[in-house]
């Protein structure tokens, strides 16, 4: 029995992780559930999955949950309830936890995930911002602590599978596929008029709001390039992106002999989640399969980097190195939030990020070593800078 802690149990990956746990009750149990704001859903999850520990990032909401949890049965069966970042850390580092699914979006998951790595927990990583912001620190800590980081992102799960048994020195390049989002065929002028509803309507994947907007701008793919750089130890010059609207090929690896290895399957996040939970075993899927023997058309096209500048910004941040990717990630988080709040337009997003990257580069010492402290400082600088910019309009 693997005991799972979920950072972000009420989000898209969190709820789908619980689907996998429910499908294999003899193999997995939910030891710790953590959430931020969706207390109602968390209460239902507690009633169904009977976790041992609960943590709420926002301590103010805990009182309600304590009262709610009292109705779920008290005494030996009731979960312990923790709050704040300290609470999240307790929930993921508990000695009984075997594997942590890191699925809190944005920078909130960084410190709890690092603490889980230090505690020797296997990580199923769904939060790509953690590697974008702090890839060097995270991977170095994983090496030191002998911890496996298993990608829950569908593209990286695909690459992980393609690379099984391959010599890493014989990789020519990794090719990440992108659906292209809902606006892949739009002309640049039409993009200035699109609404948050249009942008939240992803054609193939069912995901959280932040990652859905990032998919529409192609920033999600940019983050995934940086994520692949850290996970697979490749320079970003060896990581390419191709637009594949059907989302059937989840990604590819080209070897030096010219062979292309591809991983394909249904567009169902429960499959990469199940892969991370069961690795290195494979379990029979309870969900619909993808029948490749039917008639399908698969198309592949290069991305339009002029219409979608966010992809190029991510490559640029990775080339600049140091804390530039932190600024990229945090500025994107702020810009997407402002777009979702109707404070800026869709095409304003890349400009806000590019401006923050340039201003930070001018202010920062690029030769200083990257530490958790310098990352936290860059995150804070970006929040303050973009906050002011977004208010000033
Ligand atoms: Mg992905």
XYZ file of C-alpha atoms and ligand atoms in Angstrom:
394
model
C 0.000 0.000 0.000
C 1.454 3.363 -1.089
C 0.346 6.245 1.090
C -0.050 9.433 -0.929
C 0.077 13.076 0.115
C -1.489 15.550 -2.316
C -0.403 19.181 -2.350
C -3.460 20.797 -3.905
C -6.065 18.037 -3.588
C -8.995 20.196 -4.760
C -7.382 21.277 -8.038
C -7.595 19.499 -11.369
C -4.610 17.176 -10.867
C -5.510 16.714 -7.185
C -9.047 15.509 -7.886
C -7.829 13.262 -10.720
C -5.169 11.800 -8.392
C -8.012 10.903 -6.024
C -9.784 9.227 -8.981
C -6.716 7.022 -9.432
C -6.532 6.266 -5.698
C -10.242 5.351 -5.743
C -9.685 3.042 -8.723
C -6.934 1.089 -6.917
C -8.053 1.002 -3.282
C -5.840 -2.008 -2.490
C -2.726 -0.215 -3.682
C -3.102 3.450 -2.753
C -4.502 5.500 0.083
C -4.788 9.257 0.566
C -2.706 9.968 3.657
C -2.626 13.779 3.492
C -4.843 16.214 1.614
C -3.993 19.891 1.350
C -5.944 22.718 -0.228
C -6.079 26.458 -0.355
C -9.604 27.814 -0.671
C -12.106 25.151 -1.743
C -13.153 23.969 1.688
C -16.487 22.470 0.531
C -14.783 20.120 -1.883
C -12.100 19.304 0.664
C -14.820 18.300 3.153
C -16.306 15.894 0.611
C -12.843 14.472 -0.059
C -12.289 13.939 3.683
C -15.605 12.095 3.988
C -14.798 9.836 1.056
C -11.057 9.177 1.418
C -10.607 9.365 5.211
C -7.109 10.930 5.142
C -4.969 11.000 8.292
C -3.877 14.616 7.836
C -5.359 17.790 6.374
C -3.558 21.047 5.736
C -5.032 24.340 4.658
C -2.721 26.979 3.259
C -5.123 29.659 4.496
C -5.381 29.287 8.288
C -8.484 31.497 8.414
C -10.543 28.803 6.707
C -9.486 26.059 9.094
C -12.067 26.836 11.794
C -14.917 26.037 9.458
C -13.218 22.825 8.438
C -12.609 21.796 12.045
C -16.339 22.211 12.705
C -17.184 20.354 9.497
C -14.730 17.551 10.219
C -16.256 17.083 13.683
C -19.392 15.879 11.909
C -17.387 13.300 10.001
C -16.685 11.256 13.102
C -14.294 12.127 15.851
C -11.783 10.216 17.901
C -9.317 7.829 16.330
C -10.747 8.157 12.799
C -10.633 11.958 12.554
C -7.783 13.572 10.596
C -5.420 16.035 12.240
C -5.782 19.538 10.798
C -2.812 21.823 10.131
C -2.515 25.306 8.676
C -0.194 27.613 6.785
C 3.032 26.677 5.009
C 4.122 24.822 8.169
C 0.940 22.750 7.942
C 1.591 21.907 4.288
C 5.129 20.832 5.202
C 3.874 18.606 8.036
C 1.353 16.982 5.688
C 3.965 16.019 3.081
C 6.882 15.093 5.357
C 4.982 12.780 7.732
C 6.956 9.519 8.146
C 4.011 7.437 6.842
C 3.869 9.276 3.480
C 5.463 7.331 0.588
C 4.814 9.636 -2.369
C 3.861 13.297 -2.725
C 1.845 14.612 -5.656
C 2.944 18.232 -5.979
C 0.031 19.996 -7.651
C -0.324 23.382 -5.963
C -0.090 25.867 -8.834
C 2.430 28.699 -8.936
C 5.117 29.356 -6.358
C 3.038 28.224 -3.349
C 4.159 24.612 -3.767
C 7.901 25.312 -3.884
C 8.893 25.178 -0.223
C 6.634 22.232 0.760
C 7.937 20.246 -2.241
C 11.571 20.984 -1.318
C 10.865 19.855 2.254
C 9.276 16.641 0.964
C 12.409 15.978 -1.123
C 14.607 16.580 1.943
C 12.427 14.080 3.816
C 13.204 11.509 1.091
C 9.702 11.325 -0.422
C 9.223 10.286 -4.044
C 7.688 13.241 -5.906
C 5.023 13.101 -8.614
C 5.545 16.567 -10.046
C 2.547 18.303 -11.605
C 3.633 21.821 -10.663
C 5.983 22.809 -13.480
C 6.553 26.295 -12.055
C 8.648 24.701 -9.316
C 11.224 23.545 -11.871
C 10.952 26.759 -13.868
C 11.606 28.885 -10.788
C 14.049 26.710 -8.927
C 15.113 23.833 -11.170
C 18.740 23.863 -10.083
C 17.899 23.894 -6.357
C 15.182 21.227 -6.696
C 17.207 18.801 -8.853
C 20.325 19.224 -6.708
C 18.314 18.442 -3.567
C 16.726 15.408 -5.267
C 20.195 14.097 -6.190
C 21.539 14.669 -2.685
C 18.570 12.928 -1.091
C 18.318 10.091 -3.633
C 14.745 11.086 -4.497
C 12.958 10.220 -7.763
C 11.086 13.079 -9.422
C 8.413 11.528 -11.623
C 6.788 13.921 -14.092
C 2.986 14.078 -13.994
C 2.916 16.526 -16.918
C 1.748 14.445 -19.930
C 4.638 15.568 -22.194
C 7.347 14.796 -19.661
C 5.705 11.541 -18.700
C 5.908 10.701 -22.435
C 9.609 11.600 -22.626
C 10.270 9.633 -19.420
C 8.708 6.574 -21.070
C 10.554 7.081 -24.391
C 13.874 7.293 -22.542
C 13.435 4.071 -20.566
C 16.453 1.892 -21.359
C 18.098 4.549 -23.584
C 21.593 5.955 -23.157
C 21.086 9.659 -22.272
C 24.259 10.540 -24.214
C 22.647 9.245 -27.421
C 19.711 11.670 -27.392
C 19.684 14.037 -30.370
C 16.770 16.127 -29.111
C 13.466 16.056 -27.296
C 10.371 17.236 -29.174
C 7.506 18.385 -26.976
C 4.089 18.440 -28.597
C 1.673 21.300 -27.966
C -2.026 21.333 -28.780
C -1.563 24.972 -29.733
C -4.505 25.997 -27.538
C -7.806 27.429 -28.789
C -6.218 30.273 -30.839
C -3.610 28.432 -32.867
C -5.120 29.558 -36.189
C -6.137 33.043 -35.079
C -4.611 36.086 -36.707
C -2.826 38.476 -34.324
C -5.539 41.159 -34.588
C -8.266 38.752 -33.466
C -6.236 37.848 -30.371
C -6.604 41.376 -28.967
C -10.369 40.887 -28.707
C -10.653 37.488 -27.080
C -12.359 37.054 -23.725
C -11.389 35.030 -20.647
C -14.198 32.581 -21.515
C -12.690 31.971 -24.980
C -9.247 31.468 -23.458
C -10.530 29.052 -20.806
C -12.056 26.830 -23.479
C -9.196 24.403 -24.174
C -9.818 22.117 -27.178
C -8.378 18.834 -25.871
C -7.287 18.866 -22.207
C -9.338 19.393 -19.073
C -7.073 21.374 -16.723
C -6.970 24.154 -14.126
C -7.535 27.818 -15.070
C -3.923 29.009 -14.835
C -2.519 26.220 -17.006
C -5.377 26.602 -19.505
C -4.516 30.289 -20.076
C -0.823 29.365 -20.225
C -1.719 26.833 -22.933
C -3.523 29.507 -24.943
C -0.465 31.847 -24.832
C 1.994 28.920 -25.356
C 3.720 29.940 -22.103
C 2.764 26.514 -20.793
C 4.930 24.981 -23.522
C 7.721 27.429 -22.699
C 7.587 26.325 -19.063
C 7.621 22.708 -20.243
C 10.816 23.342 -22.246
C 12.509 24.563 -19.049
C 10.950 21.699 -17.079
C 12.368 19.173 -19.603
C 15.776 20.867 -19.426
C 15.945 20.149 -15.682
C 14.233 16.756 -15.630
C 16.292 15.234 -18.437
C 19.527 17.233 -18.113
C 19.449 18.620 -21.667
C 20.248 22.155 -22.865
C 17.156 24.001 -24.146
C 18.839 24.085 -27.586
C 18.093 20.342 -27.727
C 14.414 20.777 -26.818
C 12.002 21.674 -29.606
C 8.273 22.262 -29.757
C 5.824 21.155 -32.422
C 2.122 22.006 -32.678
C 0.001 18.856 -32.723
C -3.653 19.842 -32.249
C -4.968 16.290 -31.803
C -2.848 15.792 -28.633
C -2.436 12.094 -29.417
C 1.365 12.064 -29.570
C 2.247 13.273 -26.073
C 5.908 13.938 -26.969
C 8.893 12.441 -28.792
C 12.589 11.773 -28.428
C 14.928 11.730 -31.417
C 18.022 9.577 -30.949
C 21.391 10.205 -32.659
C 20.723 7.387 -35.169
C 17.692 9.274 -36.528
C 15.069 7.109 -34.789
C 12.105 9.019 -33.401
C 10.445 7.500 -30.340
C 6.923 8.719 -29.597
C 4.530 8.037 -26.745
C 0.820 8.203 -27.589
C -2.413 7.720 -25.742
C -5.765 9.219 -24.712
C -5.866 12.835 -23.516
C -6.578 11.783 -19.954
C -4.428 13.176 -17.138
C -5.277 10.164 -14.979
C -2.916 8.092 -17.143
C 0.267 10.096 -16.373
C -0.872 10.357 -12.739
C -1.326 6.588 -12.568
C 2.102 6.147 -14.223
C 3.726 8.237 -11.479
C 1.882 6.397 -8.693
C 2.662 2.925 -10.024
C 6.181 3.516 -11.441
C 8.101 1.325 -12.224
C 5.099 -1.019 -12.420
C 2.290 -0.660 -14.965
C -1.318 -1.224 -13.921
C -4.261 -2.029 -16.162
C -6.185 1.177 -16.920
C -9.817 1.368 -15.815
C -10.389 4.281 -18.265
C -11.160 4.377 -22.000
C -8.274 3.409 -24.248
C -7.186 5.108 -27.445
C -7.784 2.892 -30.468
C -4.977 3.664 -32.943
C -6.340 1.103 -35.459
C -9.205 3.452 -36.361
C -8.752 6.106 -39.030
C -6.954 9.153 -37.630
C -5.245 12.201 -39.062
C -2.324 13.466 -37.073
C -0.870 16.851 -38.019
C 2.390 18.452 -36.902
C 3.405 22.081 -37.529
C 6.068 24.434 -36.202
C 4.806 26.966 -33.626
C 4.041 30.557 -34.681
C 6.432 32.377 -32.352
C 5.552 35.827 -33.694
C 1.882 35.515 -32.776
C 2.699 33.724 -29.503
C 5.818 35.456 -28.095
C 5.595 33.716 -24.686
C 7.347 30.616 -26.030
C 10.371 32.657 -27.103
C 10.402 34.471 -23.743
C 10.782 31.124 -21.972
C 13.751 30.111 -24.150
C 15.267 33.545 -23.526
C 14.796 33.233 -19.741
C 16.472 29.838 -19.771
C 19.416 31.184 -21.805
C 19.819 34.115 -19.384
C 19.762 31.630 -16.511
C 20.165 32.574 -12.829
C 16.809 33.916 -11.586
C 15.473 34.995 -15.009
C 13.162 31.929 -15.178
C 11.826 32.819 -11.704
C 10.896 36.273 -12.973
C 9.338 34.680 -16.076
C 7.183 32.384 -13.964
C 6.069 34.945 -11.376
C 5.401 37.684 -13.939
C 3.307 35.195 -15.907
C 1.373 34.252 -12.763
C 0.600 37.933 -12.101
C -0.298 38.653 -15.733
C -2.609 35.634 -16.036
C -4.341 36.569 -12.787
C -4.876 40.111 -14.124
C -6.263 38.692 -17.387
C -8.644 36.366 -15.515
C -9.799 39.414 -13.475
C -10.454 41.327 -16.742
C -7.796 43.916 -15.811
C -5.681 43.356 -18.960
C -6.206 41.877 -22.412
C -4.907 38.549 -23.679
C -2.198 40.132 -25.872
C -0.946 42.274 -22.954
C 0.363 39.163 -21.160
C 3.725 38.734 -22.994
C 4.594 42.439 -22.770
C 4.214 42.446 -18.985
C 6.497 39.410 -18.687
C 9.142 40.749 -21.119
C 9.227 44.085 -19.313
C 9.673 42.413 -15.894
C 12.486 40.219 -17.263
C 14.347 43.213 -18.713
C 13.927 45.382 -15.628
C 15.050 42.556 -13.368
C 18.083 41.803 -15.549
C 19.110 45.446 -15.265
C 18.745 45.368 -11.472
C 20.085 41.895 -10.645
C 23.593 40.503 -10.336
C 23.534 37.742 -12.958
C 26.725 36.118 -11.674
C 25.425 35.536 -8.109
C 24.815 31.843 -7.288
C 21.216 30.639 -7.461
C 19.933 29.745 -3.998
C 16.476 29.358 -2.521
C 16.982 32.824 -1.003
C 17.818 34.458 -4.347
C 14.796 32.733 -5.922
C 12.480 33.922 -3.162
C 13.934 37.442 -3.526
C 13.394 37.419 -7.318
C 9.828 36.161 -6.829
C 9.155 38.959 -4.320
C 10.745 41.608 -6.577
C 8.583 40.473 -9.505
C 5.386 40.502 -7.440
C 6.081 44.046 -6.268
C 7.153 45.286 -9.709
C 4.283 43.716 -11.660
C 1.802 44.622 -8.922
C 2.685 48.300 -9.298
C 2.725 48.100 -13.108
C -0.672 46.392 -13.271
C -2.273 48.984 -10.967
C -0.709 51.847 -12.914
C -2.066 50.225 -16.113
Mg 1.677 19.451 -20.282
